[in-house]
PDB file of C-alpha atoms in Angstrom:
ATOM      1  CA  UNK A   1     -28.171 -42.236 -15.072  1.00  0.00           C
ATOM      2  CA  UNK A   2     -31.588 -43.895 -13.770  1.00  0.00           C
ATOM      3  CA  UNK A   3     -31.458 -44.398  -9.719  1.00  0.00           C
ATOM      4  CA  UNK A   4     -33.483 -47.487  -8.938  1.00  0.00           C
ATOM      5  CA  UNK A   5     -35.250 -46.958  -5.252  1.00  0.00           C
ATOM      6  CA  UNK A   6     -34.378 -49.079  -2.911  1.00  0.00           C
ATOM      7  CA  UNK A   7     -37.334 -50.711  -1.435  1.00  0.00           C
ATOM      8  CA  UNK A   8     -35.837 -52.806   1.477  1.00  0.00           C
ATOM      9  CA  UNK A   9     -38.759 -55.075   2.622  1.00  0.00           C
ATOM     10  CA  UNK A  10     -38.598 -56.971   6.005  1.00  0.00           C
ATOM     11  CA  UNK A  11     -38.778 -60.778   5.628  1.00  0.00           C
ATOM     12  CA  UNK A  12     -40.009 -62.926   2.565  1.00  0.00           C
ATOM     13  CA  UNK A  13     -42.941 -61.389   1.102  1.00  0.00           C
ATOM     14  CA  UNK A  14     -45.296 -61.798  -2.195  1.00  0.00           C
ATOM     15  CA  UNK A  15     -46.770 -58.648  -1.335  1.00  0.00           C
ATOM     16  CA  UNK A  16     -45.132 -55.024  -2.186  1.00  0.00           C
ATOM     17  CA  UNK A  17     -45.081 -52.097   0.105  1.00  0.00           C
ATOM     18  CA  UNK A  18     -48.463 -50.924  -1.683  1.00  0.00           C
ATOM     19  CA  UNK A  19     -47.754 -47.060   0.164  1.00  0.00           C
ATOM     20  CA  UNK A  20     -44.156 -46.996  -0.724  1.00  0.00           C
ATOM     21  CA  UNK A  21     -44.528 -48.473  -4.299  1.00  0.00           C
ATOM     22  CA  UNK A  22     -47.599 -45.955  -5.147  1.00  0.00           C
ATOM     23  CA  UNK A  23     -45.971 -43.007  -3.998  1.00  0.00           C
ATOM     24  CA  UNK A  24     -42.968 -43.571  -6.250  1.00  0.00           C
ATOM     25  CA  UNK A  25     -42.571 -41.229  -9.408  1.00  0.00           C
ATOM     26  CA  UNK A  26     -43.365 -42.668 -12.750  1.00  0.00           C
ATOM     27  CA  UNK A  27     -40.253 -41.986 -14.528  1.00  0.00           C
ATOM     28  CA  UNK A  28     -41.274 -42.346 -18.621  1.00  0.00           C
ATOM     29  CA  UNK A  29     -44.762 -43.035 -20.171  1.00  0.00           C
ATOM     30  CA  UNK A  30     -46.110 -46.102 -20.675  1.00  0.00           C
ATOM     31  CA  UNK A  31     -47.150 -47.062 -24.308  1.00  0.00           C
ATOM     32  CA  UNK A  32     -50.645 -47.488 -24.950  1.00  0.00           C
ATOM     33  CA  UNK A  33     -51.659 -51.102 -25.110  1.00  0.00           C
ATOM     34  CA  UNK A  34     -52.042 -52.452 -28.520  1.00  0.00           C
ATOM     35  CA  UNK A  35     -54.201 -55.104 -29.951  1.00  0.00           C
ATOM     36  CA  UNK A  36     -53.228 -57.998 -28.579  1.00  0.00           C
ATOM     37  CA  UNK A  37     -54.512 -60.044 -31.580  1.00  0.00           C
ATOM     38  CA  UNK A  38     -52.992 -57.715 -34.015  1.00  0.00           C
ATOM     39  CA  UNK A  39     -50.292 -59.471 -36.530  1.00  0.00           C
ATOM     40  CA  UNK A  40     -47.667 -57.295 -34.907  1.00  0.00           C
ATOM     41  CA  UNK A  41     -49.309 -56.758 -31.502  1.00  0.00           C
ATOM     42  CA  UNK A  42     -47.525 -57.612 -28.438  1.00  0.00           C
ATOM     43  CA  UNK A  43     -46.347 -61.138 -27.412  1.00  0.00           C
ATOM     44  CA  UNK A  44     -47.687 -62.687 -24.112  1.00  0.00           C
ATOM     45  CA  UNK A  45     -45.785 -65.424 -21.954  1.00  0.00           C
ATOM     46  CA  UNK A  46     -45.968 -66.327 -18.787  1.00  0.00           C
ATOM     47  CA  UNK A  47     -42.073 -66.831 -17.190  1.00  0.00           C
ATOM     48  CA  UNK A  48     -40.521 -68.280 -14.457  1.00  0.00           C
ATOM     49  CA  UNK A  49     -38.063 -66.048 -12.309  1.00  0.00           C
ATOM     50  CA  UNK A  50     -34.792 -67.949 -10.836  1.00  0.00           C
ATOM     51  CA  UNK A  51     -33.153 -67.118  -7.557  1.00  0.00           C
ATOM     52  CA  UNK A  52     -30.832 -64.335  -9.503  1.00  0.00           C
ATOM     53  CA  UNK A  53     -34.069 -62.557 -10.292  1.00  0.00           C
ATOM     54  CA  UNK A  54     -33.278 -64.080 -14.586  1.00  0.00           C
ATOM     55  CA  UNK A  55     -36.655 -64.489 -16.540  1.00  0.00           C
ATOM     56  CA  UNK A  56     -36.819 -67.802 -18.158  1.00  0.00           C
ATOM     57  CA  UNK A  57     -38.104 -66.902 -21.241  1.00  0.00           C
ATOM     58  CA  UNK A  58     -36.384 -65.940 -24.252  1.00  0.00           C
ATOM     59  CA  UNK A  59     -38.620 -65.606 -26.873  1.00  0.00           C
ATOM     60  CA  UNK A  60     -39.816 -62.250 -25.164  1.00  0.00           C
ATOM     61  CA  UNK A  61     -35.962 -60.877 -25.807  1.00  0.00           C
ATOM     62  CA  UNK A  62     -36.206 -62.714 -29.273  1.00  0.00           C
ATOM     63  CA  UNK A  63     -39.573 -60.946 -30.189  1.00  0.00           C
ATOM     64  CA  UNK A  64     -37.921 -57.228 -29.197  1.00  0.00           C
ATOM     65  CA  UNK A  65     -34.786 -58.139 -31.013  1.00  0.00           C
ATOM     66  CA  UNK A  66     -32.590 -57.318 -28.042  1.00  0.00           C
ATOM     67  CA  UNK A  67     -28.853 -58.552 -28.184  1.00  0.00           C
ATOM     68  CA  UNK A  68     -25.971 -58.707 -26.243  1.00  0.00           C
ATOM     69  CA  UNK A  69     -23.997 -55.768 -25.251  1.00  0.00           C
ATOM     70  CA  UNK A  70     -27.823 -53.315 -25.356  1.00  0.00           C
ATOM     71  CA  UNK A  71     -28.231 -51.542 -22.683  1.00  0.00           C
ATOM     72  CA  UNK A  72     -31.502 -51.643 -20.721  1.00  0.00           C
ATOM     73  CA  UNK A  73     -33.301 -49.299 -18.311  1.00  0.00           C
ATOM     74  CA  UNK A  74     -35.072 -51.080 -15.847  1.00  0.00           C
ATOM     75  CA  UNK A  75     -37.803 -49.326 -13.731  1.00  0.00           C
ATOM     76  CA  UNK A  76     -40.460 -50.097 -11.164  1.00  0.00           C
ATOM     77  CA  UNK A  77     -43.801 -48.876 -11.717  1.00  0.00           C
ATOM     78  CA  UNK A  78     -45.937 -49.045  -9.319  1.00  0.00           C
ATOM     79  CA  UNK A  79     -46.288 -52.926  -8.944  1.00  0.00           C
ATOM     80  CA  UNK A  80     -44.884 -53.923 -12.493  1.00  0.00           C
ATOM     81  CA  UNK A  81     -41.698 -53.420 -14.117  1.00  0.00           C
ATOM     82  CA  UNK A  82     -41.009 -51.749 -17.543  1.00  0.00           C
ATOM     83  CA  UNK A  83     -37.795 -52.517 -19.179  1.00  0.00           C
ATOM     84  CA  UNK A  84     -36.709 -50.752 -22.075  1.00  0.00           C
ATOM     85  CA  UNK A  85     -33.343 -50.807 -24.553  1.00  0.00           C
ATOM     86  CA  UNK A  86     -32.024 -47.264 -24.666  1.00  0.00           C
ATOM     87  CA  UNK A  87     -28.579 -45.871 -24.735  1.00  0.00           C
ATOM     88  CA  UNK A  88     -28.403 -44.467 -21.485  1.00  0.00           C
ATOM     89  CA  UNK A  89     -29.447 -47.681 -19.629  1.00  0.00           C
ATOM     90  CA  UNK A  90     -27.720 -48.853 -16.157  1.00  0.00           C
ATOM     91  CA  UNK A  91     -28.429 -52.150 -17.428  1.00  0.00           C
ATOM     92  CA  UNK A  92     -26.544 -54.421 -20.182  1.00  0.00           C
ATOM     93  CA  UNK A  93     -28.132 -57.190 -21.906  1.00  0.00           C
ATOM     94  CA  UNK A  94     -25.933 -60.413 -20.980  1.00  0.00           C
ATOM     95  CA  UNK A  95     -24.596 -62.636 -23.675  1.00  0.00           C
ATOM     96  CA  UNK A  96     -26.824 -65.334 -23.148  1.00  0.00           C
ATOM     97  CA  UNK A  97     -30.246 -63.967 -24.136  1.00  0.00           C
ATOM     98  CA  UNK A  98     -32.346 -63.102 -20.900  1.00  0.00           C
ATOM     99  CA  UNK A  99     -33.340 -60.449 -19.077  1.00  0.00           C
ATOM    100  CA  UNK A 100     -32.909 -60.029 -15.016  1.00  0.00           C
ATOM    101  CA  UNK A 101     -34.569 -57.957 -12.746  1.00  0.00           C
ATOM    102  CA  UNK A 102     -31.946 -56.466 -10.384  1.00  0.00           C
ATOM    103  CA  UNK A 103     -32.683 -57.348  -6.623  1.00  0.00           C
ATOM    104  CA  UNK A 104     -34.016 -54.132  -5.140  1.00  0.00           C
ATOM    105  CA  UNK A 105     -36.890 -54.430  -8.395  1.00  0.00           C
ATOM    106  CA  UNK A 106     -37.786 -58.112  -7.413  1.00  0.00           C
ATOM    107  CA  UNK A 107     -38.437 -56.620  -3.743  1.00  0.00           C
ATOM    108  CA  UNK A 108     -40.305 -53.490  -4.921  1.00  0.00           C
ATOM    109  CA  UNK A 109     -42.629 -56.109  -6.888  1.00  0.00           C
ATOM    110  CA  UNK A 110     -42.804 -58.708  -4.247  1.00  0.00           C
ATOM    111  CA  UNK A 111     -41.508 -61.682  -6.825  1.00  0.00           C
ATOM    112  CA  UNK A 112     -39.566 -64.640  -5.289  1.00  0.00           C
ATOM    113  CA  UNK A 113     -37.401 -67.148  -6.643  1.00  0.00           C
ATOM    114  CA  UNK A 114     -39.861 -69.704  -8.362  1.00  0.00           C
ATOM    115  CA  UNK A 115     -42.330 -66.862  -9.139  1.00  0.00           C
ATOM    116  CA  UNK A 116     -44.294 -66.950 -12.396  1.00  0.00           C
ATOM    117  CA  UNK A 117     -44.540 -63.252 -14.008  1.00  0.00           C
ATOM    118  CA  UNK A 118     -46.404 -62.761 -16.888  1.00  0.00           C
ATOM    119  CA  UNK A 119     -44.201 -60.829 -19.783  1.00  0.00           C
ATOM    120  CA  UNK A 120     -45.502 -58.271 -22.343  1.00  0.00           C
ATOM    121  CA  UNK A 121     -43.195 -57.951 -25.021  1.00  0.00           C
ATOM    122  CA  UNK A 122     -44.169 -54.967 -27.186  1.00  0.00           C
ATOM    123  CA  UNK A 123     -41.450 -54.611 -30.430  1.00  0.00           C
ATOM    124  CA  UNK A 124     -43.185 -51.582 -31.636  1.00  0.00           C
ATOM    125  CA  UNK A 125     -42.519 -49.237 -28.755  1.00  0.00           C
ATOM    126  CA  UNK A 126     -38.973 -51.595 -28.115  1.00  0.00           C
ATOM    127  CA  UNK A 127     -40.323 -52.151 -24.420  1.00  0.00           C
ATOM    128  CA  UNK A 128     -41.065 -55.407 -22.137  1.00  0.00           C
ATOM    129  CA  UNK A 129     -43.095 -54.619 -19.309  1.00  0.00           C
ATOM    130  CA  UNK A 130     -43.361 -57.425 -16.521  1.00  0.00           C
ATOM    131  CA  UNK A 131     -46.543 -57.953 -14.339  1.00  0.00           C
ATOM    132  CA  UNK A 132     -45.826 -59.991 -10.810  1.00  0.00           C
ATOM    133  CA  UNK A 133     -48.542 -62.340  -9.665  1.00  0.00           C
ATOM    134  CA  UNK A 134     -50.090 -59.196  -7.294  1.00  0.00           C
ATOM    135  CA  UNK A 135     -50.646 -57.402 -10.624  1.00  0.00           C
ATOM    136  CA  UNK A 136     -52.449 -60.181 -12.098  1.00  0.00           C
ATOM    137  CA  UNK A 137     -54.511 -60.933  -9.494  1.00  0.00           C
ATOM    138  CA  UNK A 138     -55.852 -57.113  -9.270  1.00  0.00           C
ATOM    139  CA  UNK A 139     -56.206 -56.960 -12.673  1.00  0.00           C
ATOM    140  CA  UNK A 140     -58.432 -60.421 -12.626  1.00  0.00           C
ATOM    141  CA  UNK A 141     -60.420 -59.158  -9.333  1.00  0.00           C
ATOM    142  CA  UNK A 142     -61.342 -56.218 -11.832  1.00  0.00           C
ATOM    143  CA  UNK A 143     -62.464 -58.196 -14.653  1.00  0.00           C
ATOM    144  CA  UNK A 144     -64.071 -60.847 -12.593  1.00  0.00           C
ATOM    145  CA  UNK A 145     -66.258 -57.862 -11.010  1.00  0.00           C
ATOM    146  CA  UNK A 146     -66.870 -56.658 -14.024  1.00  0.00           C
ATOM    147  CA  UNK A 147     -68.519 -59.656 -15.182  1.00  0.00           C
ATOM    148  CA  UNK A 148     -70.970 -59.503 -12.336  1.00  0.00           C
ATOM    149  CA  UNK A 149     -72.285 -56.029 -13.399  1.00  0.00           C
ATOM    150  CA  UNK A 150     -75.260 -56.387 -15.622  1.00  0.00           C
ATOM    151  CA  UNK A 151     -75.134 -55.154 -19.412  1.00  0.00           C
ATOM    152  CA  UNK A 152     -77.107 -52.050 -20.186  1.00  0.00           C
ATOM    153  CA  UNK A 153     -79.378 -52.228 -23.484  1.00  0.00           C
ATOM    154  CA  UNK A 154     -78.023 -51.093 -26.332  1.00  0.00           C
TER     155      UNK A 154
END
C-alpha cells in the first residue's frame, strides 16, 4: 500500500511548501513526455477542480480508458500529481468518470477549489499527470526566459 504523505499547510494558500515537497522521495519513474503532436500522443486539457477535489474533465478519463472500479495510485511528485491505474492502487475509480485528488495531495500541490489544472493524459503509459497553476507558472517563466536568450547561429 502506498502512503500519501500528510502535507498540512496553515491557512488557505496556493503555493506548496517548496522545501518540504522538494525533499519528498519520488516513488516511481515518470514516463517520458511523448510528442504532443503525434496521433497517439498525450491529450492536454485544462480542468476545473471542485471543492471535493474532483477534476471536471471526463475526456481525460475517457482517453485513458479508465472504468469504474479501476484501482488508482495517486502520487505527489514535487508540485504535480501522477495518477496511474495499478492493481495495488489505494484509490478506486468511482461510478462517474471523474478523478478526485485526495485532500493531502490537494494541499501538497497548492490546489484549491476553483483551481484550474493542466491535465496530461497519456494512454500509452496509462498515466494522468496533473499540473497545478504554480507548476505551470514555473514552466512558463523558464520558457519565457529562454525566449530572451539570443539564438546561436547555426
